[in-house]
């Protein structure tokens, strides 16, 4: 508002604001401000502000326009005179005449001596006539969202010069209110988005205040660190970690994490930790600062469960060492003996032995490559089993016939009762399971002995259980756990000279389970082992017999 002397020096015919007016204006503004609440419907707030501005100037009337994001009129309302009733101009026209400048250029507008022909200025039919008009833009959310205007009707004096300033002041009040609405809406929206992000994050997030106290954690963090709970909020992270240090497999990593939190400078602050309770889990924790305002730095801990990745890494390493060792050994023999054959002359019998080595090692190579191929198929989920009705006796006999020539120390006994029902399985896969179990039975009974394959029909469960038993080195009870895992080999003096990849039993288990069966083992050290696998029988209940 202009200063007092400037206002009173005006000598033209239009109205002049005296000090009393100023006081009234200040009071009206104060009332307007205190009467405004942050409402969702901003039209009501704007009309309220407009009405306060209008009543300050007496006989004028006010107008309110709002535009959507594309600049289309959404609301056009007229207020007063004489009372504060409002008229809606509906449907809102798209042609807004001179008010286009307010919308497009965001600037104020003043019209004088209009001769009361509103339509001549582009106002819609039905709009009250005016002799003079002041309009001011309303800004909100970074754009012109509307306009407020005051107009002096027919045969009335022109609007006072100060009307523009008064309108601007009231528009500023409206703008503050609008921003409040936007701000609170945006804040609520932001809050919702943040909440959704935090709860759907698979990474655990823990936030510490500048004093190192836990102020926030998300659900994923609670799932990773089972000892985190509502009671942890407000606790210094140092006490919290020291108190729960037993959950980690070494206390050194706790110290490393505390050290990273102490630094929290954003440079390589990744700490690897292993939880030993309630289950083993490898965690990767990234510690980084959150700068709030000068002097207030919070710290965030982002934690990821990397157990599977680590295991995959271990498996990859195992594969590399397997490939370099297990494939290389037979390869060296093949190359060496072929070289001998090519470069040395030797008696026929010796040459035959060399050829037999080459043949044996090539078969081993093919076997390992087949196993690896199977494992890669299993792990990529590409393995599928056919469902065929097969006669177990046939498959067992075929596989045993293939293995018998490989050993002279063992004798094979097949016991498949003639009334054993057919099974529902993939023939090639059953054969593969039998090959793996029988070759192990031979391999792990280096002194020879009996290797038996028998079958038993379990009527109630309608399955056939096959047992491959040997009289070999046996397996210690402690070694049975993990026996069917990929690349798992038992390291004992008795197994030292026996070559293998640790893939055979993993393949057995996967294939059997794929066909709807189960696999298990019983064993006694130095006495022998029995490997069992079950397969669904292809019988209807009327065919079944007590087994
Ligand atoms: P590989 O024989 O190539 O090492 P497997 O997965 O077939 O791999 O077997 C895993 C481990 O189980 C072997 O290393 C061996 O120690 C043990 N094992 C398997 N079959 C027998 C058996 N019949 N008798 C004793 N130990 C066995």
Coordinates of C-alpha atoms and ligand atoms in Angstrom, one line a residue:
X1 CA 0.0 0.0 0.0
X2 CA 1.2 3.5 -0.8
X3 CA 2.5 5.7 1.9
X4 CA 0.3 8.2 3.7
X5 CA 1.5 11.4 2.0
X6 CA 1.4 9.9 -1.4
X7 CA -2.2 8.8 -0.9
X8 CA -3.4 12.2 0.4
X9 CA -1.6 14.2 -2.3
X10 CA -4.0 12.8 -4.9
X11 CA -6.2 15.5 -6.2
X12 CA -8.3 13.9 -8.9
X13 CA -11.9 13.0 -8.4
X14 CA -11.4 9.4 -7.5
X15 CA -11.5 8.2 -4.0
X16 CA -8.6 8.6 -1.7
X17 CA -7.7 6.3 1.2
X18 CA -7.2 8.1 4.4
X19 CA -5.4 6.7 7.5
X20 CA -8.7 5.3 8.7
X21 CA -9.0 3.3 5.5
X22 CA -5.5 2.0 6.0
X23 CA -6.4 0.8 9.4
X24 CA -9.6 -0.8 8.1
X25 CA -7.5 -2.5 5.4
X26 CA -5.0 -3.8 7.9
X27 CA -7.8 -5.1 10.1
X28 CA -9.6 -6.7 7.2
X29 CA -6.4 -8.4 6.1
X30 CA -5.8 -9.6 9.7
X31 CA -9.3 -11.0 9.9
X32 CA -9.0 -12.5 6.4
X33 CA -5.8 -14.3 7.5
X34 CA -7.2 -15.6 10.7
X35 CA -10.4 -16.7 9.1
X36 CA -8.7 -18.7 6.4
X37 CA -8.2 -22.3 6.9
X38 CA -6.5 -24.7 4.7
X39 CA -9.4 -26.3 2.8
X40 CA -9.3 -28.9 0.1
X41 CA -11.7 -26.8 -1.9
X42 CA -9.7 -23.8 -2.8
X43 CA -12.6 -22.1 -4.6
X44 CA -14.3 -21.5 -1.2
X45 CA -11.1 -20.0 0.3
X46 CA -10.6 -17.7 -2.8
X47 CA -14.2 -16.5 -2.6
X48 CA -13.8 -15.7 1.0
X49 CA -10.6 -13.6 0.3
X50 CA -12.3 -11.9 -2.6
X51 CA -15.3 -11.1 -0.5
X52 CA -13.1 -9.5 2.2
X53 CA -11.3 -7.4 -0.4
X54 CA -14.6 -6.4 -2.0
X55 CA -16.3 -5.3 1.2
X56 CA -13.3 -3.1 2.0
X57 CA -14.0 -1.1 -1.1
X58 CA -17.7 -0.7 -0.5
X59 CA -20.0 -0.9 -3.5
X60 CA -17.9 -2.8 -5.9
X61 CA -18.3 -6.4 -6.9
X62 CA -15.7 -9.1 -7.3
X63 CA -14.9 -11.9 -9.8
X64 CA -13.0 -15.1 -9.5
X65 CA -11.7 -17.3 -12.3
X66 CA -9.7 -20.5 -12.1
X67 CA -8.0 -22.4 -14.9
X68 CA -6.9 -25.9 -15.2
X69 CA -3.4 -27.0 -16.3
X70 CA -4.4 -26.5 -20.0
X71 CA -5.7 -23.0 -19.3
X72 CA -9.4 -23.9 -19.6
X73 CA -11.8 -22.1 -17.3
X74 CA -13.0 -24.3 -14.5
X75 CA -14.8 -21.8 -12.2
X76 CA -16.1 -18.3 -12.9
X77 CA -17.9 -16.7 -10.0
X78 CA -19.2 -13.2 -9.4
X79 CA -19.7 -11.9 -5.8
X80 CA -22.0 -9.1 -4.8
X81 CA -23.1 -6.4 -4.7
X82 CA -24.9 -5.5 -2.6
X83 CA -24.6 -8.6 -0.4
X84 CA -22.1 -11.4 -0.7
X85 CA -24.2 -13.7 -2.8
X86 CA -22.3 -15.2 -5.7
X87 CA -23.4 -15.8 -9.3
X88 CA -21.9 -18.7 -11.2
X89 CA -21.2 -18.2 -14.9
X90 CA -22.0 -21.5 -16.3
X91 CA -21.0 -23.2 -18.4
X92 CA -17.6 -21.5 -18.1
X93 CA -16.7 -19.9 -21.4
X94 CA -13.4 -20.6 -23.0
X95 CA -13.2 -17.1 -24.5
X96 CA -12.1 -14.9 -21.6
X97 CA -11.4 -11.7 -23.5
X98 CA -9.0 -9.2 -21.9
X99 CA -8.4 -11.6 -19.0
X100 CA -6.3 -13.7 -21.4
X101 CA -3.4 -11.3 -20.6
X102 CA -3.8 -12.1 -16.9
X103 CA -3.8 -15.9 -17.6
X104 CA -1.0 -16.0 -20.2
X105 CA 1.3 -13.2 -19.0
X106 CA 0.5 -13.5 -15.3
X107 CA 0.2 -9.7 -15.1
X108 CA -2.3 -7.4 -13.4
X109 CA -4.9 -5.5 -15.5
X110 CA -6.8 -2.2 -15.1
X111 CA -9.7 -1.1 -17.2
X112 CA -11.3 2.3 -17.0
X113 CA -14.3 4.0 -18.7
X114 CA -15.5 0.8 -20.2
X115 CA -19.0 2.3 -20.8
X116 CA -20.6 -0.6 -19.0
X117 CA -20.4 -3.0 -21.9
X118 CA -18.7 -6.0 -20.5
X119 CA -19.1 -8.2 -23.6
X120 CA -17.1 -5.6 -25.5
X121 CA -14.1 -6.7 -23.4
X122 CA -14.7 -10.3 -24.1
X123 CA -16.7 -11.1 -20.9
X124 CA -19.5 -13.6 -21.3
X125 CA -23.2 -12.7 -21.7
X126 CA -24.8 -12.4 -18.3
X127 CA -21.7 -10.9 -16.7
X128 CA -22.6 -7.8 -14.8
X129 CA -21.6 -4.5 -16.5
X130 CA -18.7 -2.5 -15.1
X131 CA -17.3 0.9 -15.6
X132 CA -13.9 0.1 -14.2
X133 CA -12.1 -3.1 -13.3
X134 CA -8.8 -4.3 -11.7
X135 CA -7.6 -7.9 -12.0
X136 CA -4.7 -9.7 -10.5
X137 CA -3.3 -13.1 -11.2
X138 CA -3.3 -15.9 -8.7
X139 CA -0.3 -18.0 -8.7
X140 CA -0.1 -21.5 -7.2
X141 CA 1.9 -24.7 -7.9
X142 CA 4.2 -22.7 -10.2
X143 CA 1.6 -21.4 -12.6
X144 CA -1.2 -18.9 -12.9
X145 CA -4.1 -20.9 -11.7
X146 CA -6.7 -18.1 -11.7
X147 CA -7.5 -14.4 -11.3
X148 CA -9.3 -12.2 -8.8
X149 CA -10.9 -9.0 -10.0
X150 CA -12.8 -6.1 -8.6
X151 CA -15.2 -4.2 -10.7
X152 CA -17.3 -1.0 -10.2
X153 CA -20.7 -1.3 -11.5
X154 CA -22.8 1.1 -13.6
X155 CA -23.0 4.8 -12.6
X156 CA -20.5 4.5 -9.9
X157 CA -17.3 6.3 -9.4
X158 CA -14.2 4.7 -10.7
X159 CA -12.4 2.2 -8.5
X160 CA -9.9 3.9 -6.3
X161 CA -6.3 3.7 -7.4
X162 CA -5.5 1.7 -4.4
X163 CA -7.9 -1.0 -5.4
X164 CA -5.2 -2.6 -7.4
X165 CA -2.8 -2.8 -4.4
X166 CA -5.5 -4.0 -2.1
X167 CA -6.4 -6.7 -4.5
X168 CA -2.8 -7.7 -4.9
X169 CA -2.4 -7.8 -1.1
X170 CA -5.5 -10.0 -0.8
X171 CA -4.3 -12.1 -3.7
X172 CA -1.0 -12.6 -1.8
X173 CA -3.0 -13.9 1.2
X174 CA -4.9 -16.2 -1.1
X175 CA -1.6 -17.4 -2.7
X176 CA -0.1 -18.2 0.7
X177 CA -3.3 -20.1 1.5
X178 CA -3.2 -21.9 -1.9
X179 CA 0.4 -22.8 -1.4
X180 CA -0.5 -24.1 2.0
X181 CA -3.1 -26.4 0.3
X182 CA -0.6 -27.5 -2.3
X183 CA 2.1 -27.9 0.2
X184 CA 0.0 -30.0 2.6
X185 CA -1.3 -32.0 -0.4
X186 CA 2.2 -32.5 -1.8
X187 CA 3.5 -33.3 1.6
X188 CA 0.8 -35.9 2.1
X189 CA 1.4 -37.3 -1.3
X190 CA 5.2 -37.3 -0.7
X191 CA 4.6 -39.0 2.6
X192 CA 2.5 -41.7 0.9
X193 CA 5.1 -42.3 -1.8
X194 CA 7.9 -42.4 0.8
X195 CA 5.9 -44.9 2.9
X196 CA 5.2 -47.1 -0.1
X197 CA 8.9 -47.0 -1.1
X198 CA 10.0 -47.8 2.4
X199 CA 7.6 -50.7 2.8
X200 CA 8.2 -52.2 -0.6
X201 CA 12.0 -51.9 -0.4
X202 CA 13.7 -55.2 -0.2
X203 CA 16.7 -53.5 1.3
X204 CA 16.6 -52.9 5.0
X205 CA 16.9 -49.3 6.0
X206 CA 17.9 -48.0 9.5
X207 CA 18.2 -44.3 10.1
X208 CA 20.2 -42.8 13.0
X209 CA 20.0 -39.2 14.3
X210 CA 23.1 -37.0 14.7
X211 CA 23.7 -38.5 18.1
X212 CA 23.7 -42.0 16.7
X213 CA 20.3 -43.1 18.1
X214 CA 18.0 -45.3 16.0
X215 CA 15.2 -43.1 14.8
X216 CA 13.7 -45.2 12.0
X217 CA 13.8 -48.6 10.4
X218 CA 11.7 -50.2 7.7
X219 CA 10.0 -53.6 7.6
X220 CA 12.8 -55.2 5.6
X221 CA 15.3 -54.2 8.2
X222 CA 13.2 -55.8 10.9
X223 CA 13.0 -59.0 8.8
X224 CA 16.8 -59.1 8.4
X225 CA 17.7 -58.1 12.0
X226 CA 15.2 -60.1 14.0
X227 CA 16.4 -58.3 17.2
X228 CA 15.2 -54.9 15.9
X229 CA 11.9 -53.8 17.2
X230 CA 9.8 -50.9 18.4
X231 CA 11.8 -50.8 21.6
X232 CA 15.0 -50.2 19.6
X233 CA 13.9 -46.7 18.6
X234 CA 15.7 -44.1 20.6
X235 CA 18.5 -46.5 21.6
X236 CA 22.1 -45.5 20.7
X237 CA 23.2 -47.8 17.9
X238 CA 26.4 -48.6 19.6
X239 CA 24.6 -50.1 22.7
X240 CA 22.2 -51.8 20.4
X241 CA 24.9 -53.5 18.3
X242 CA 27.0 -54.4 21.3
X243 CA 24.0 -55.8 23.1
X244 CA 23.1 -58.0 20.1
X245 CA 26.7 -58.8 19.1
X246 CA 26.1 -62.5 19.6
X247 CA 23.8 -62.6 16.7
X248 CA 26.8 -61.9 14.4
X249 CA 29.3 -64.6 13.7
X250 CA 32.2 -62.3 14.7
X251 CA 32.4 -59.2 16.9
X252 CA 35.1 -57.7 14.7
X253 CA 32.5 -57.0 12.1
X254 CA 30.3 -55.2 14.7
X255 CA 33.4 -53.0 15.5
X256 CA 33.9 -52.3 11.7
X257 CA 30.2 -51.3 11.3
X258 CA 30.4 -48.9 14.3
X259 CA 33.6 -47.5 12.9
X260 CA 31.8 -46.9 9.5
X261 CA 28.9 -45.2 11.3
X262 CA 31.4 -43.0 13.1
X263 CA 32.9 -41.9 9.9
X264 CA 29.8 -41.9 7.7
X265 CA 31.6 -39.8 5.1
X266 CA 30.2 -41.6 2.1
X267 CA 33.5 -43.0 1.0
X268 CA 33.6 -46.8 0.7
X269 CA 31.5 -47.4 3.7
X270 CA 30.4 -50.9 2.9
X271 CA 30.6 -53.5 5.7
X272 CA 30.1 -57.2 5.2
X273 CA 28.6 -59.0 8.1
X274 CA 27.3 -62.5 8.8
X275 CA 24.4 -63.1 11.0
X276 CA 24.6 -66.4 12.8
X277 CA 21.2 -66.2 14.5
X278 CA 18.4 -67.1 14.1
X279 CA 19.7 -68.4 10.7
X280 CA 22.9 -67.8 8.8
X281 CA 22.7 -64.8 6.6
X282 CA 25.3 -62.7 4.8
X283 CA 24.6 -59.0 4.9
X284 CA 26.1 -56.2 3.0
X285 CA 25.6 -52.9 4.8
X286 CA 26.2 -49.5 3.2
X287 CA 26.6 -46.6 5.6
X288 CA 26.0 -43.1 4.3
X289 CA 25.3 -39.7 5.7
X290 CA 22.0 -37.8 5.2
X291 CA 22.6 -34.1 5.4
X292 CA 19.6 -32.4 6.9
X293 CA 20.7 -28.9 7.6
X294 CA 24.1 -27.4 8.7
X295 CA 25.1 -29.1 12.0
X296 CA 22.4 -31.9 11.7
X297 CA 23.7 -35.0 9.9
X298 CA 21.8 -38.2 10.2
X299 CA 23.2 -41.6 9.1
X300 CA 21.5 -44.2 7.1
X301 CA 22.3 -47.9 7.0
X302 CA 21.1 -49.7 3.9
X303 CA 21.4 -53.5 4.3
X304 CA 21.0 -56.2 1.7
X305 CA 20.8 -60.0 2.1
X306 CA 23.6 -61.3 -0.1
X307 CA 23.5 -64.9 1.1
X308 CA 22.3 -66.3 -2.2
X309 CA 24.8 -64.2 -4.2
X310 CA 27.7 -65.4 -1.9
X311 CA 26.6 -69.0 -2.2
X312 CA 26.4 -68.7 -6.0
X313 CA 29.9 -67.2 -5.9
X314 CA 31.2 -70.2 -3.9
X315 CA 29.5 -72.5 -6.3
X316 CA 31.1 -70.6 -9.2
X317 CA 34.5 -71.0 -7.6
X318 CA 33.9 -74.6 -7.0
X319 CA 32.9 -75.0 -10.6
X320 CA 36.1 -73.3 -11.8
X321 CA 38.3 -75.5 -9.6
X322 CA 36.3 -78.6 -10.7
X323 CA 36.6 -77.7 -14.4
X324 CA 40.4 -77.1 -14.0
X325 CA 41.0 -80.2 -12.0
X326 CA 38.4 -82.9 -12.8
X327 CA 38.3 -82.2 -16.6
X328 CA 42.0 -81.6 -16.8
X329 CA 43.0 -84.9 -15.3
X330 CA 41.3 -87.2 -17.8
X331 CA 42.2 -84.8 -20.6
X332 CA 45.9 -85.1 -19.7
X333 CA 45.6 -88.9 -19.9
X334 CA 43.9 -88.8 -23.3
X335 CA 46.5 -86.4 -24.7
X336 CA 49.4 -88.4 -23.1
X337 CA 48.4 -91.8 -24.3
X338 CA 47.5 -90.7 -27.7
X339 CA 50.9 -89.1 -28.0
X340 CA 52.5 -92.4 -26.9
X341 CA 50.4 -94.2 -29.6
X342 CA 51.6 -91.8 -32.2
X343 CA 55.2 -91.5 -31.3
X344 CA 56.2 -94.8 -29.8
X345 CA 56.2 -98.3 -31.1
X346 CA 55.1 -100.8 -28.6
X347 CA 53.8 -104.4 -28.5
X348 CA 50.1 -104.9 -29.5
X349 CA 49.1 -105.7 -25.9
X350 CA 50.6 -102.5 -24.5
X351 CA 49.1 -100.4 -27.3
X352 CA 45.7 -101.9 -26.4
X353 CA 46.2 -100.9 -22.8
X354 CA 46.9 -97.4 -23.8
X355 CA 43.8 -97.3 -26.0
X356 CA 41.8 -98.6 -23.1
X357 CA 43.1 -95.8 -20.9
X358 CA 42.1 -93.3 -23.6
X359 CA 38.7 -94.9 -23.9
X360 CA 38.1 -95.0 -20.1
X361 CA 39.2 -91.4 -19.6
X362 CA 37.1 -90.2 -22.6
X363 CA 34.1 -91.9 -21.0
X364 CA 34.9 -90.1 -17.7
X365 CA 35.1 -86.8 -19.5
X366 CA 31.8 -87.4 -21.3
X367 CA 30.3 -88.4 -17.9
X368 CA 31.5 -85.2 -16.2
X369 CA 30.3 -83.0 -19.1
X370 CA 26.9 -84.7 -19.0
X371 CA 26.7 -84.1 -15.3
X372 CA 27.6 -80.4 -15.7
X373 CA 25.1 -80.1 -18.5
X374 CA 22.4 -81.6 -16.2
X375 CA 23.4 -79.3 -13.4
X376 CA 23.2 -76.3 -15.7
X377 CA 19.8 -77.5 -16.9
X378 CA 18.6 -78.0 -13.4
X379 CA 19.8 -74.6 -12.2
X380 CA 18.3 -72.8 -15.2
X381 CA 15.0 -74.6 -14.5
X382 CA 15.0 -76.1 -18.0
X383 CA 14.7 -79.7 -16.8
X384 CA 11.4 -81.4 -17.4
X385 CA 10.4 -85.1 -16.8
X386 CA 8.3 -87.2 -19.1
X387 CA 5.5 -89.3 -17.5
X388 CA 5.8 -92.8 -18.9
X389 CA 4.6 -96.1 -17.6
X390 CA 7.8 -98.1 -17.3
X391 CA 8.9 -101.5 -16.1
X392 CA 11.5 -101.0 -13.4
X393 CA 13.0 -104.5 -13.8
X394 CA 14.0 -103.7 -17.4
X395 CA 15.7 -100.4 -16.6
X396 CA 17.6 -101.9 -13.6
X397 CA 18.8 -104.8 -15.7
X398 CA 20.0 -102.5 -18.5
X399 CA 21.9 -100.3 -16.2
X400 CA 23.5 -103.1 -14.2
X401 CA 24.5 -104.7 -17.5
X402 CA 26.3 -101.5 -18.5
X403 CA 28.2 -101.3 -15.2
X404 CA 29.2 -104.9 -14.7
X405 CA 32.1 -104.9 -17.2
X406 CA 33.7 -101.9 -15.4
X407 CA 34.6 -103.9 -12.3
X408 CA 35.8 -107.3 -11.5
X409 CA 35.8 -107.0 -7.7
X410 CA 32.0 -106.5 -7.4
X411 CA 29.1 -108.8 -8.0
X412 CA 25.6 -107.5 -8.6
X413 CA 22.3 -108.8 -7.3
X414 CA 19.0 -107.6 -8.6
X415 CA 15.9 -108.2 -6.5
X416 CA 12.8 -106.7 -8.2
X417 CA 9.8 -108.9 -7.2
X418 CA 7.8 -109.9 -10.3
X419 CA 4.6 -108.4 -8.9
X420 CA 6.3 -104.9 -8.6
X421 CA 3.9 -102.6 -10.4
X422 CA 5.0 -100.4 -13.3
X423 CA 6.1 -97.0 -12.3
X424 CA 5.2 -93.6 -13.6
X425 CA 8.4 -91.9 -14.5
X426 CA 10.9 -90.7 -17.1
X427 CA 12.8 -93.8 -18.3
X428 CA 16.0 -91.9 -19.1
X429 CA 16.0 -90.1 -15.8
X430 CA 15.4 -93.3 -13.8
X431 CA 18.3 -94.9 -15.7
X432 CA 20.5 -91.8 -14.9
X433 CA 19.6 -92.0 -11.2
X434 CA 20.5 -95.7 -11.2
X435 CA 23.8 -95.1 -13.1
X436 CA 24.9 -92.5 -10.5
X437 CA 24.0 -94.6 -7.5
X438 CA 25.5 -97.8 -8.9
X439 CA 28.7 -96.1 -10.0
X440 CA 29.0 -94.6 -6.5
X441 CA 28.4 -98.0 -4.9
X442 CA 31.2 -99.4 -6.9
X443 CA 33.5 -96.3 -6.4
X444 CA 33.0 -96.2 -2.7
X445 CA 33.6 -99.9 -2.1
X446 CA 37.1 -100.1 -3.4
X447 CA 37.6 -103.6 -1.8
X448 CA 34.7 -104.9 -3.8
X449 CA 31.8 -106.9 -2.5
X450 CA 28.1 -107.1 -3.2
X451 CA 26.2 -104.3 -4.9
X452 CA 22.5 -104.9 -4.8
X453 CA 19.5 -103.2 -6.4
X454 CA 16.1 -104.1 -4.9
X455 CA 12.6 -102.7 -5.2
X456 CA 9.7 -102.6 -2.7
X457 CA 6.1 -101.7 -3.4
X458 CA 4.4 -99.5 -0.7
X459 CA 0.7 -100.1 -1.2
X460 CA -0.7 -97.3 0.9
X461 CA 1.5 -94.7 -0.5
X462 CA 1.3 -96.2 -4.0
X463 CA 5.0 -95.9 -4.6
X464 CA 7.9 -98.1 -5.4
X465 CA 11.1 -97.7 -3.4
X466 CA 14.3 -98.7 -5.0
X467 CA 17.4 -99.5 -2.8
X468 CA 21.0 -99.5 -4.1
X469 CA 23.2 -101.0 -1.4
X470 CA 26.9 -101.6 -1.2
X471 CA 29.4 -103.1 1.3
X472 CA 31.9 -100.2 1.0
X473 CA 33.5 -97.5 3.1
X474 CA 30.1 -96.2 4.4
X475 CA 29.4 -92.6 5.5
X476 CA 29.8 -91.2 9.0
X477 CA 26.5 -89.8 10.5
X478 CA 28.0 -86.3 10.6
X479 CA 28.7 -86.4 6.9
X480 CA 25.2 -87.3 5.8
X481 CA 23.9 -83.7 6.1
X482 CA 24.5 -81.9 2.9
X483 CA 25.3 -85.1 1.0
X484 CA 22.8 -84.2 -1.8
X485 CA 24.0 -80.6 -2.3
X486 CA 25.7 -79.5 -5.4
X487 CA 29.6 -79.9 -5.5
X488 CA 29.5 -81.6 -2.1
X489 CA 32.2 -84.2 -1.5
X490 CA 33.1 -85.9 1.8
X491 CA 36.8 -85.2 2.7
X492 CA 38.1 -88.2 4.6
X493 CA 41.3 -90.3 4.3
X494 CA 39.2 -93.1 2.8
X495 CA 37.8 -90.9 0.0
X496 CA 41.1 -89.2 -0.8
X497 CA 42.1 -91.4 -3.7
X498 CA 38.6 -91.6 -5.1
X499 CA 37.9 -89.2 -8.0
X500 CA 34.6 -87.3 -8.2
X501 CA 32.9 -84.0 -8.8
X502 CA 30.3 -83.9 -6.1
X503 CA 27.5 -83.7 -8.7
X504 CA 26.2 -87.2 -8.8
X505 CA 24.0 -87.2 -5.7
X506 CA 22.7 -83.7 -6.4
X507 CA 21.6 -84.8 -9.8
X508 CA 20.0 -88.0 -8.3
X509 CA 18.0 -85.9 -5.8
X510 CA 16.9 -83.4 -8.4
X511 CA 15.8 -86.0 -10.9
X512 CA 13.9 -88.1 -8.3
X513 CA 12.1 -85.0 -6.9
X514 CA 11.3 -83.9 -10.4
X515 CA 9.5 -87.3 -10.9
X516 CA 7.6 -86.9 -7.7
X517 CA 9.7 -89.0 -5.5
X518 CA 12.1 -88.7 -2.6
X519 CA 15.7 -89.8 -1.8
X520 CA 17.4 -90.8 1.4
X521 CA 20.3 -92.8 2.7
X522 CA 21.3 -95.1 5.6
X523 CA 24.9 -95.9 6.1
X524 CA 27.4 -97.3 8.6
X525 CA 31.1 -96.6 8.4
X526 CA 33.2 -99.5 7.0
X527 CA 30.0 -101.6 6.6
X528 CA 28.3 -100.0 3.6
X529 CA 25.6 -97.7 2.5
X530 CA 22.0 -98.0 1.2
X531 CA 20.6 -95.3 -1.0
X532 CA 16.8 -95.2 -1.3
X533 CA 14.6 -93.5 -3.8
X534 CA 10.9 -93.6 -4.3
X535 CA 8.9 -93.3 -7.5
X536 CA 5.1 -93.1 -8.0
X537 CA 3.6 -96.5 -8.9
X538 CA 1.5 -96.6 -12.1
X539 CA -1.4 -98.5 -10.5
X540 CA -5.0 -98.0 -9.7
X541 CA -6.0 -98.9 -6.1
X542 CA -7.7 -102.1 -7.2
X543 CA -4.4 -103.3 -8.8
X544 CA -2.4 -102.6 -5.7
X545 CA -1.1 -105.3 -3.4
X546 CA 0.4 -105.2 0.1
X547 CA 4.2 -104.8 -0.4
Ligands
LIG1 P1 31.2 -87.7 -6.2 O1 31.1 -89.1 -6.1 O2 31.5 -87.2 -7.6 O3 32.2 -87.1 -5.2 P2 28.4 -87.6 -5.4 O4 27.5 -86.4 -5.4 O5 28.0 -88.7 -6.2 O6 29.8 -87.0 -5.9 O7 28.7 -88.1 -3.9 C1 28.9 -87.1 -2.9 C2 29.8 -87.7 -1.8 O8 29.0 -88.7 -1.1 C3 31.0 -88.5 -2.3 O9 32.1 -87.6 -2.4 C4 31.1 -89.5 -1.3 O10 32.0 -89.1 -0.2 C5 29.8 -89.8 -0.7 N1 29.2 -91.0 -1.3 C6 28.3 -91.1 -2.3 N2 27.9 -92.4 -2.5 C7 28.5 -93.1 -1.6 C8 28.6 -94.5 -1.2 N3 27.9 -95.4 -1.9 N4 29.3 -94.9 -0.1 C9 30.0 -94.0 0.6 N5 30.0 -92.7 0.3 C10 29.3 -92.2 -0.8

